């Protein structure tokens, strides 16, 4: 195995200019939008002799899943739909493997490109808008596949390659991928770690998320004065109530974390569940008048093992309990709605062949034992686990500044990612 490892590493290094050119080409194609990137990738895959399919999700198909339901109901045109590409290779192999990454980038990338930012290389990094999220994942897969297809290396798996839409919780791409295609024996999501630690960790946990919006209606004081400063107490001001509700929900999530303990998350973050209140807004801007209503918006994060439906029910009970205890508040003045960021939790079985093999491969490439990472939420690794019952995980090169014009990946770790993917493609899972 050591000889094989060294041989693959040497082959990748010998072709480093070609791999980095593929990365740069992919970035430049992405600057033109999703369609040019997917068209370029399709052409590249066709040269390898695979079977290539394209699909777009329809709006009607999205009603069966959990996320982005608020936008679908209120403004469906805001859900970004586009082409997804799936390729199938090495069909004679007995085991199956999915390698996937997302082709859609943050819309801010377009602004950075229009401002003149392109592809540059400096200090061991390749810099480009969208490179880490997730053009580099696609090109690393493409380079690894080309190495196996164009060499004497023997593939160990029938491989499905997917370049999908993964933004917006994957509803326009990853979700439809697992609905349309047969399951595989393992799945690898090639994406630089959002934590920035690169190949030293393997993403194996996807925390559940539940976005909420709670509207509390107030009541203006009975006065003809336009300025309510002296008369506020005679009305019902919703903002102090919202602040107290926020504190109540903090206490609720602490109890939720105690009920659903997850040791790896507790070691990582000190807790297994959390709540973040990101916005409180009112229906008018006059600072001297009691608002008619205010809305508290935030997200609950919950660990694998806790079920979304249970968390939703418990959250609703906590709000009902708070309303009952507030003498100035009634149930008809409080409304709870769910937002777009809604996903169930999932985690990889560390004893699964794909987990054991990936850890072995990354250790052989980096000479360091990778750690298991559980801190990400609503990751695309959840889809194969939840819809296929297939163990999935993610890894990618060290990266940073995601969403900024200076977004970057580590050049050396990018080449190591290609090496690791070639090793996975040519090594049996069991």
CSV table of C-alpha atoms in Angstrom, one decimal:
chain,number,residue,atom,x,y,z
A,1,UNK,CA,0.0,0.0,0.0
A,2,UNK,CA,2.9,2.4,0.7
A,3,UNK,CA,4.1,1.8,-2.8
A,4,UNK,CA,0.7,2.6,-4.2
A,5,UNK,CA,0.4,5.7,-2.1
A,6,UNK,CA,3.7,7.0,-3.2
A,7,UNK,CA,3.0,6.2,-6.9
A,8,UNK,CA,-0.3,8.1,-6.8
A,9,UNK,CA,1.2,11.0,-5.0
A,10,UNK,CA,4.0,11.2,-7.5
A,11,UNK,CA,1.5,11.1,-10.4
A,12,UNK,CA,-0.5,13.9,-9.0
A,13,UNK,CA,2.5,16.0,-8.3
A,14,UNK,CA,3.9,15.4,-11.8
A,15,UNK,CA,0.6,16.6,-13.3
A,16,UNK,CA,0.2,19.5,-10.8
A,17,UNK,CA,0.2,22.2,-13.5
A,18,UNK,CA,-2.7,20.4,-15.3
A,19,UNK,CA,-4.7,20.0,-12.0
A,20,UNK,CA,-4.2,23.7,-11.1
A,21,UNK,CA,-5.1,24.8,-14.7
A,22,UNK,CA,-8.3,22.8,-14.3
A,23,UNK,CA,-9.0,24.6,-11.1
A,24,UNK,CA,-8.4,28.0,-12.6
A,25,UNK,CA,-10.5,27.1,-15.7
A,26,UNK,CA,-13.4,26.0,-13.5
A,27,UNK,CA,-13.3,29.3,-11.5
A,28,UNK,CA,-13.3,31.4,-14.7
A,29,UNK,CA,-16.2,29.4,-16.0
A,30,UNK,CA,-18.1,29.9,-12.8
A,31,UNK,CA,-17.7,33.7,-13.2
A,32,UNK,CA,-20.0,33.5,-16.1
A,33,UNK,CA,-22.7,31.8,-14.1
A,34,UNK,CA,-24.1,28.4,-13.4
A,35,UNK,CA,-24.9,27.4,-17.0
A,36,UNK,CA,-21.4,28.0,-18.4
A,37,UNK,CA,-19.8,26.1,-15.5
A,38,UNK,CA,-22.1,23.1,-15.9
A,39,UNK,CA,-21.7,23.2,-19.7
A,40,UNK,CA,-17.9,23.1,-19.3
A,41,UNK,CA,-18.0,20.3,-16.8
A,42,UNK,CA,-20.3,18.3,-19.0
A,43,UNK,CA,-17.9,18.6,-21.9
A,44,UNK,CA,-15.0,17.6,-19.7
A,45,UNK,CA,-16.9,14.5,-18.4
A,46,UNK,CA,-18.0,13.5,-21.9
A,47,UNK,CA,-14.3,13.1,-23.0
A,48,UNK,CA,-14.0,10.4,-20.3
A,49,UNK,CA,-16.7,8.2,-21.8
A,50,UNK,CA,-19.2,8.3,-19.0
A,51,UNK,CA,-22.9,8.5,-19.2
A,52,UNK,CA,-24.0,12.1,-18.5
A,53,UNK,CA,-27.5,13.2,-17.5
A,54,UNK,CA,-28.8,16.7,-16.7
A,55,UNK,CA,-31.9,17.6,-14.6
A,56,UNK,CA,-33.6,20.6,-13.1
A,57,UNK,CA,-35.9,20.4,-10.1
A,58,UNK,CA,-39.5,21.6,-10.7
A,59,UNK,CA,-41.3,23.8,-8.2
A,60,UNK,CA,-43.9,21.1,-7.6
A,61,UNK,CA,-41.2,18.6,-6.6
A,62,UNK,CA,-40.1,20.9,-3.7
A,63,UNK,CA,-43.3,20.6,-1.7
A,64,UNK,CA,-42.3,17.2,-0.2
A,65,UNK,CA,-39.2,18.5,1.5
A,66,UNK,CA,-38.6,20.6,4.6
A,67,UNK,CA,-36.5,23.6,3.6
A,68,UNK,CA,-37.3,26.9,1.9
A,69,UNK,CA,-41.0,26.3,2.3
A,70,UNK,CA,-41.6,29.9,3.4
A,71,UNK,CA,-40.0,31.3,0.3
A,72,UNK,CA,-41.8,28.8,-1.9
A,73,UNK,CA,-45.1,29.9,-0.4
A,74,UNK,CA,-44.4,33.7,-0.5
A,75,UNK,CA,-42.0,34.3,-3.4
A,76,UNK,CA,-41.1,31.1,-5.2
A,77,UNK,CA,-39.2,33.0,-7.9
A,78,UNK,CA,-36.5,33.6,-5.3
A,79,UNK,CA,-35.6,29.9,-5.2
A,80,UNK,CA,-32.7,29.6,-7.7
A,81,UNK,CA,-33.3,26.8,-10.1
A,82,UNK,CA,-30.7,25.6,-12.7
A,83,UNK,CA,-29.1,22.6,-14.3
A,84,UNK,CA,-27.7,19.7,-12.3
A,85,UNK,CA,-25.1,17.3,-13.8
A,86,UNK,CA,-24.7,13.6,-13.0
A,87,UNK,CA,-22.1,11.4,-14.6
A,88,UNK,CA,-21.7,7.6,-14.2
A,89,UNK,CA,-18.4,5.9,-14.7
A,90,UNK,CA,-16.7,2.5,-14.3
A,91,UNK,CA,-20.0,0.6,-14.3
A,92,UNK,CA,-18.5,-2.9,-14.2
A,93,UNK,CA,-17.3,-2.5,-10.6
A,94,UNK,CA,-19.3,-4.3,-7.9
A,95,UNK,CA,-19.2,-1.5,-5.3
A,96,UNK,CA,-20.6,2.0,-5.8
A,97,UNK,CA,-19.5,5.4,-4.7
A,98,UNK,CA,-21.0,9.0,-5.0
A,99,UNK,CA,-18.6,11.9,-5.3
A,100,UNK,CA,-20.5,15.3,-5.3
A,101,UNK,CA,-20.0,19.0,-4.9
A,102,UNK,CA,-22.1,22.0,-5.6
A,103,UNK,CA,-21.8,24.2,-8.7
A,104,UNK,CA,-23.9,27.2,-7.5
A,105,UNK,CA,-22.0,29.9,-5.7
A,106,UNK,CA,-23.1,32.6,-3.3
A,107,UNK,CA,-24.7,35.4,-5.4
A,108,UNK,CA,-22.2,37.8,-3.9
A,109,UNK,CA,-19.6,36.2,-6.2
A,110,UNK,CA,-21.2,37.9,-9.2
A,111,UNK,CA,-20.7,41.3,-7.5
A,112,UNK,CA,-17.0,40.5,-6.8
A,113,UNK,CA,-16.4,39.5,-10.4
A,114,UNK,CA,-18.1,42.6,-11.7
A,115,UNK,CA,-15.8,44.6,-9.4
A,116,UNK,CA,-12.8,43.1,-11.2
A,117,UNK,CA,-11.8,40.3,-8.9
A,118,UNK,CA,-10.5,37.2,-10.7
A,119,UNK,CA,-8.1,34.2,-10.2
A,120,UNK,CA,-4.8,35.0,-8.6
A,121,UNK,CA,-2.1,32.9,-6.8
A,122,UNK,CA,-0.1,34.1,-3.8
A,123,UNK,CA,1.6,32.7,-0.7
A,124,UNK,CA,0.7,29.1,-1.5
A,125,UNK,CA,-2.9,30.0,-2.1
A,126,UNK,CA,-5.2,30.1,-5.1
A,127,UNK,CA,-7.5,33.1,-4.7
A,128,UNK,CA,-10.8,33.6,-6.5
A,129,UNK,CA,-14.5,34.5,-5.7
A,130,UNK,CA,-16.4,31.2,-5.1
A,131,UNK,CA,-13.3,29.0,-5.3
A,132,UNK,CA,-13.9,27.4,-1.9
A,133,UNK,CA,-17.7,27.3,-2.0
A,134,UNK,CA,-17.5,25.1,-4.0
A,135,UNK,CA,-15.8,25.3,-7.4
A,136,UNK,CA,-12.6,23.6,-6.1
A,137,UNK,CA,-14.7,20.6,-5.0
A,138,UNK,CA,-15.9,20.1,-8.6
A,139,UNK,CA,-12.5,20.5,-10.2
A,140,UNK,CA,-10.8,18.2,-7.7
A,141,UNK,CA,-13.3,15.5,-8.5
A,142,UNK,CA,-12.8,16.0,-12.2
A,143,UNK,CA,-9.0,15.9,-11.9
A,144,UNK,CA,-9.2,12.7,-9.9
A,145,UNK,CA,-11.6,11.0,-12.3
A,146,UNK,CA,-9.4,12.0,-15.2
A,147,UNK,CA,-6.3,10.5,-13.5
A,148,UNK,CA,-8.0,7.2,-13.0
A,149,UNK,CA,-9.6,7.1,-16.5
A,150,UNK,CA,-6.4,8.1,-18.3
A,151,UNK,CA,-4.0,5.8,-16.5
A,152,UNK,CA,-3.3,2.2,-15.6
A,153,UNK,CA,-5.0,2.7,-12.2
A,154,UNK,CA,-7.8,0.3,-11.6
A,155,UNK,CA,-11.1,1.8,-10.4
A,156,UNK,CA,-12.5,0.0,-7.4
A,157,UNK,CA,-16.1,1.4,-7.6
A,158,UNK,CA,-18.8,2.2,-10.1
A,159,UNK,CA,-18.8,6.0,-9.5
A,160,UNK,CA,-21.5,8.6,-9.7
A,161,UNK,CA,-20.3,12.1,-10.1
A,162,UNK,CA,-22.7,14.9,-9.3
A,163,UNK,CA,-22.3,18.6,-9.8
A,164,UNK,CA,-25.4,19.8,-8.1
A,165,UNK,CA,-27.1,22.9,-6.6
A,166,UNK,CA,-26.2,22.8,-2.9
A,167,UNK,CA,-27.1,26.4,-1.8
A,168,UNK,CA,-30.5,27.1,-0.3
A,169,UNK,CA,-30.2,23.9,1.7
A,170,UNK,CA,-29.7,21.8,-1.4
A,171,UNK,CA,-33.4,22.0,-2.3
A,172,UNK,CA,-32.8,22.6,-6.0
A,173,UNK,CA,-30.1,20.0,-6.4
A,174,UNK,CA,-28.9,17.6,-3.8
A,175,UNK,CA,-32.5,16.8,-2.7
A,176,UNK,CA,-33.6,15.9,-6.2
A,177,UNK,CA,-30.3,14.0,-6.8
A,178,UNK,CA,-31.1,11.5,-4.0
A,179,UNK,CA,-34.8,11.3,-5.2
A,180,UNK,CA,-33.8,10.5,-8.8
A,181,UNK,CA,-30.8,8.2,-8.5
A,182,UNK,CA,-30.2,4.8,-6.9
A,183,UNK,CA,-28.3,4.7,-3.7
A,184,UNK,CA,-24.5,4.0,-3.5
A,185,UNK,CA,-22.4,2.1,-0.9
A,186,UNK,CA,-20.8,5.4,0.2
A,187,UNK,CA,-20.9,9.1,-0.5
A,188,UNK,CA,-18.2,11.8,-0.3
A,189,UNK,CA,-19.1,15.5,-0.4
A,190,UNK,CA,-16.0,17.3,-1.6
A,191,UNK,CA,-16.1,20.8,0.0
A,192,UNK,CA,-13.4,22.7,1.9
A,193,UNK,CA,-14.1,22.7,5.6
A,194,UNK,CA,-16.0,25.8,6.7
A,195,UNK,CA,-14.1,25.6,10.0
A,196,UNK,CA,-10.9,26.3,7.9
A,197,UNK,CA,-8.9,23.3,9.2
A,198,UNK,CA,-8.8,21.5,5.8
A,199,UNK,CA,-7.8,17.9,5.5
A,200,UNK,CA,-7.1,17.5,9.2
A,201,UNK,CA,-10.8,16.9,9.7
A,202,UNK,CA,-13.6,14.9,8.2
A,203,UNK,CA,-17.2,16.3,8.3
A,204,UNK,CA,-19.4,13.5,9.7
A,205,UNK,CA,-22.2,15.4,11.5
A,206,UNK,CA,-24.9,17.6,10.2
A,207,UNK,CA,-26.8,19.4,12.9
A,208,UNK,CA,-30.5,20.0,12.5
A,209,UNK,CA,-31.8,23.5,12.1
A,210,UNK,CA,-35.1,25.2,12.7
A,211,UNK,CA,-35.6,28.8,11.7
A,212,UNK,CA,-38.5,30.6,13.4
A,213,UNK,CA,-40.3,33.9,13.3
A,214,UNK,CA,-42.4,34.8,16.3
A,215,UNK,CA,-44.7,37.9,15.9
A,216,UNK,CA,-46.0,39.6,19.1
A,217,UNK,CA,-48.7,42.2,18.6
A,218,UNK,CA,-48.7,45.2,20.8
A,219,UNK,CA,-51.3,47.7,21.7
A,220,UNK,CA,-51.0,51.5,21.6
A,221,UNK,CA,-51.9,53.5,24.8
A,222,UNK,CA,-55.3,55.2,24.8
A,223,UNK,CA,-54.0,58.7,24.2
A,224,UNK,CA,-54.2,61.3,21.5
A,225,UNK,CA,-50.6,62.3,22.0
A,226,UNK,CA,-48.4,61.3,19.1
A,227,UNK,CA,-45.5,60.8,21.4
A,228,UNK,CA,-46.1,57.8,23.7
A,229,UNK,CA,-43.1,58.3,25.9
A,230,UNK,CA,-45.1,59.3,29.0
A,231,UNK,CA,-47.9,56.8,28.3
A,232,UNK,CA,-46.1,53.7,27.3
A,233,UNK,CA,-47.1,51.7,30.4
A,234,UNK,CA,-50.8,52.3,29.6
A,235,UNK,CA,-50.3,50.4,26.4
A,236,UNK,CA,-48.7,47.0,25.6
A,237,UNK,CA,-45.2,47.4,24.2
A,238,UNK,CA,-44.2,44.2,22.3
A,239,UNK,CA,-40.4,44.7,22.3
A,240,UNK,CA,-39.8,44.1,26.1
A,241,UNK,CA,-42.1,41.1,25.8
A,242,UNK,CA,-40.0,39.8,22.9
A,243,UNK,CA,-36.8,40.3,25.0
A,244,UNK,CA,-38.3,38.2,27.8
A,245,UNK,CA,-39.4,35.6,25.3
A,246,UNK,CA,-35.9,35.4,24.0
A,247,UNK,CA,-34.6,34.7,27.5
A,248,UNK,CA,-37.3,32.0,28.0
A,249,UNK,CA,-36.2,30.3,24.8
A,250,UNK,CA,-32.5,30.4,25.9
A,251,UNK,CA,-33.6,28.4,29.0
A,252,UNK,CA,-35.7,26.1,26.9
A,253,UNK,CA,-32.8,25.2,24.6
A,254,UNK,CA,-30.6,24.5,27.6
A,255,UNK,CA,-33.2,21.9,28.6
A,256,UNK,CA,-33.3,20.6,25.1
A,257,UNK,CA,-29.5,20.1,25.1
A,258,UNK,CA,-29.7,18.2,28.4
A,259,UNK,CA,-32.4,15.9,26.9
A,260,UNK,CA,-30.4,15.2,23.7
A,261,UNK,CA,-26.8,15.0,24.8
A,262,UNK,CA,-24.2,14.6,22.1
A,263,UNK,CA,-20.7,14.1,23.6
A,264,UNK,CA,-18.7,15.2,20.4
A,265,UNK,CA,-20.7,18.4,20.2
A,266,UNK,CA,-20.3,19.1,23.9
A,267,UNK,CA,-16.6,18.6,23.5
A,268,UNK,CA,-16.5,20.9,20.5
A,269,UNK,CA,-18.9,23.7,21.6
A,270,UNK,CA,-19.7,23.1,25.2
A,271,UNK,CA,-23.3,22.1,24.3
A,272,UNK,CA,-25.3,20.0,21.9
A,273,UNK,CA,-28.1,22.4,21.1
A,274,UNK,CA,-28.3,26.1,20.7
A,275,UNK,CA,-30.4,29.1,19.7
A,276,UNK,CA,-29.4,32.2,17.9
A,277,UNK,CA,-31.7,35.2,17.8
A,278,UNK,CA,-30.5,37.2,14.8
A,279,UNK,CA,-33.2,39.9,14.3
A,280,UNK,CA,-35.9,41.8,16.1
A,281,UNK,CA,-37.9,44.1,13.9
A,282,UNK,CA,-41.0,46.3,14.4
A,283,UNK,CA,-43.7,47.3,12.0
A,284,UNK,CA,-43.0,51.0,12.2
A,285,UNK,CA,-39.9,53.1,12.6
A,286,UNK,CA,-41.1,55.9,14.9
A,287,UNK,CA,-39.0,55.7,18.0
A,288,UNK,CA,-41.6,57.6,20.1
A,289,UNK,CA,-44.6,55.4,19.4
A,290,UNK,CA,-45.5,51.9,20.7
A,291,UNK,CA,-45.3,49.6,17.7
A,292,UNK,CA,-48.3,47.5,16.6
A,293,UNK,CA,-46.1,44.4,16.6
A,294,UNK,CA,-42.6,43.1,16.6
A,295,UNK,CA,-41.1,39.9,15.2
A,296,UNK,CA,-38.3,37.9,16.8
A,297,UNK,CA,-36.3,35.8,14.3
A,298,UNK,CA,-33.7,33.2,14.9
A,299,UNK,CA,-32.6,29.6,14.4
A,300,UNK,CA,-32.4,26.6,16.7
A,301,UNK,CA,-29.6,24.1,16.2
A,302,UNK,CA,-30.2,20.5,17.4
A,303,UNK,CA,-28.0,17.4,17.4
A,304,UNK,CA,-28.2,14.0,15.7
A,305,UNK,CA,-30.6,11.9,17.8
A,306,UNK,CA,-33.1,14.7,18.2
A,307,UNK,CA,-36.0,14.7,15.6
A,308,UNK,CA,-37.2,17.8,13.9
A,309,UNK,CA,-40.8,17.1,14.7
A,310,UNK,CA,-40.1,16.7,18.4
A,311,UNK,CA,-38.0,19.9,18.4
A,312,UNK,CA,-40.8,21.8,16.7
A,313,UNK,CA,-43.4,20.5,19.1
A,314,UNK,CA,-41.2,21.3,22.1
A,315,UNK,CA,-40.5,24.8,20.8
A,316,UNK,CA,-44.3,25.5,20.3
A,317,UNK,CA,-44.9,24.3,23.9
A,318,UNK,CA,-42.3,26.6,25.2
A,319,UNK,CA,-43.9,29.6,23.5
A,320,UNK,CA,-47.3,28.6,24.7
A,321,UNK,CA,-45.9,28.3,28.3
A,322,UNK,CA,-44.4,31.8,28.0
A,323,UNK,CA,-47.6,33.3,26.7
A,324,UNK,CA,-49.6,31.7,29.6
A,325,UNK,CA,-47.2,33.2,32.1
A,326,UNK,CA,-47.4,36.7,30.7
A,327,UNK,CA,-50.3,38.6,32.1
A,328,UNK,CA,-50.3,41.2,29.3
A,329,UNK,CA,-50.2,38.6,26.5
A,330,UNK,CA,-52.8,36.3,25.0
A,331,UNK,CA,-52.4,33.5,22.5
A,332,UNK,CA,-54.2,35.4,19.7
A,333,UNK,CA,-51.5,38.1,19.9
A,334,UNK,CA,-48.7,35.7,19.3
A,335,UNK,CA,-47.9,33.9,16.0
A,336,UNK,CA,-45.1,31.3,15.3
A,337,UNK,CA,-44.0,30.6,11.8
A,338,UNK,CA,-41.2,28.5,10.4
A,339,UNK,CA,-38.6,30.0,8.1
A,340,UNK,CA,-36.5,28.6,5.2
A,341,UNK,CA,-33.7,27.0,7.2
A,342,UNK,CA,-35.3,23.8,8.3
A,343,UNK,CA,-33.4,20.4,8.2
A,344,UNK,CA,-33.2,17.3,10.2
A,345,UNK,CA,-30.0,16.2,11.8
A,346,UNK,CA,-27.8,13.3,10.7
A,347,UNK,CA,-24.4,11.8,11.5
A,348,UNK,CA,-22.1,9.2,9.9
A,349,UNK,CA,-21.5,5.8,11.5
A,350,UNK,CA,-17.8,5.9,12.2
A,351,UNK,CA,-17.6,2.2,11.8
A,352,UNK,CA,-18.9,2.3,8.2
A,353,UNK,CA,-16.5,1.3,5.5
A,354,UNK,CA,-16.6,4.7,3.9
A,355,UNK,CA,-15.6,6.4,7.1
A,356,UNK,CA,-12.8,4.0,7.9
A,357,UNK,CA,-11.4,4.0,4.4
A,358,UNK,CA,-11.5,7.8,4.1
A,359,UNK,CA,-9.7,8.3,7.4
A,360,UNK,CA,-7.0,5.8,6.3
A,361,UNK,CA,-6.6,7.6,3.0
A,362,UNK,CA,-6.4,11.1,4.5
A,363,UNK,CA,-3.8,9.9,7.0
A,364,UNK,CA,-1.7,8.3,4.3
A,365,UNK,CA,-1.8,11.6,2.3
A,366,UNK,CA,-1.2,14.1,5.1
A,367,UNK,CA,0.7,11.9,7.6
A,368,UNK,CA,-1.7,13.1,10.3
A,369,UNK,CA,-4.7,11.3,11.7
A,370,UNK,CA,-7.8,13.3,10.8
A,371,UNK,CA,-10.4,14.2,13.4
A,372,UNK,CA,-14.2,13.8,13.1
A,373,UNK,CA,-16.0,17.1,12.8
A,374,UNK,CA,-19.6,17.5,14.0
A,375,UNK,CA,-20.1,21.3,14.1
A,376,UNK,CA,-21.7,22.0,10.7
A,377,UNK,CA,-25.4,22.4,10.3
A,378,UNK,CA,-27.7,21.5,7.4
A,379,UNK,CA,-24.8,20.0,5.5
A,380,UNK,CA,-25.4,18.3,2.2
A,381,UNK,CA,-24.0,15.1,3.7
A,382,UNK,CA,-27.4,14.6,5.3
A,383,UNK,CA,-29.2,13.8,2.1
A,384,UNK,CA,-27.6,10.4,1.3
A,385,UNK,CA,-28.0,9.4,4.9
A,386,UNK,CA,-31.6,10.5,5.2
A,387,UNK,CA,-32.9,9.4,1.8
A,388,UNK,CA,-30.7,6.5,0.8
A,389,UNK,CA,-29.6,5.1,4.2
A,390,UNK,CA,-26.0,5.6,2.8
A,391,UNK,CA,-23.2,6.8,5.0
A,392,UNK,CA,-21.8,10.1,3.8
A,393,UNK,CA,-19.0,12.4,4.9
A,394,UNK,CA,-17.2,15.5,3.6
A,395,UNK,CA,-13.6,16.8,3.3
A,396,UNK,CA,-11.6,19.3,1.3
A,397,UNK,CA,-8.6,21.5,1.3
A,398,UNK,CA,-7.9,24.3,3.8
A,399,UNK,CA,-9.7,27.5,2.8
A,400,UNK,CA,-10.8,30.8,4.0
A,401,UNK,CA,-12.6,34.2,3.4
A,402,UNK,CA,-15.7,32.4,2.0
A,403,UNK,CA,-18.0,35.0,0.4
A,404,UNK,CA,-15.2,37.6,0.2
A,405,UNK,CA,-13.4,38.7,-3.0
A,406,UNK,CA,-10.3,37.2,-1.3
A,407,UNK,CA,-11.8,33.7,-1.0
A,408,UNK,CA,-8.9,31.2,-1.2
A,409,UNK,CA,-7.9,27.6,-0.9
A,410,UNK,CA,-4.5,26.2,0.0
A,411,UNK,CA,-2.7,25.1,-3.2
A,412,UNK,CA,-0.8,22.2,-1.6
A,413,UNK,CA,-3.9,20.8,0.2
A,414,UNK,CA,-5.9,21.1,-3.0
A,415,UNK,CA,-3.4,18.7,-4.7
A,416,UNK,CA,-3.6,16.5,-1.7
A,417,UNK,CA,-7.4,16.4,-2.0
A,418,UNK,CA,-7.0,15.2,-5.6
A,419,UNK,CA,-4.6,12.5,-4.4
A,420,UNK,CA,-7.0,11.4,-1.7
A,421,UNK,CA,-9.8,11.2,-4.2
A,422,UNK,CA,-7.7,9.1,-6.5
A,423,UNK,CA,-6.9,6.8,-3.6
A,424,UNK,CA,-10.6,6.5,-2.7
A,425,UNK,CA,-11.5,5.7,-6.3
A,426,UNK,CA,-8.9,2.9,-6.5
A,427,UNK,CA,-9.3,1.4,-3.1
A,428,UNK,CA,-12.1,-1.1,-2.1
A,429,UNK,CA,-14.3,0.1,0.8
A,430,UNK,CA,-14.1,-3.2,2.6
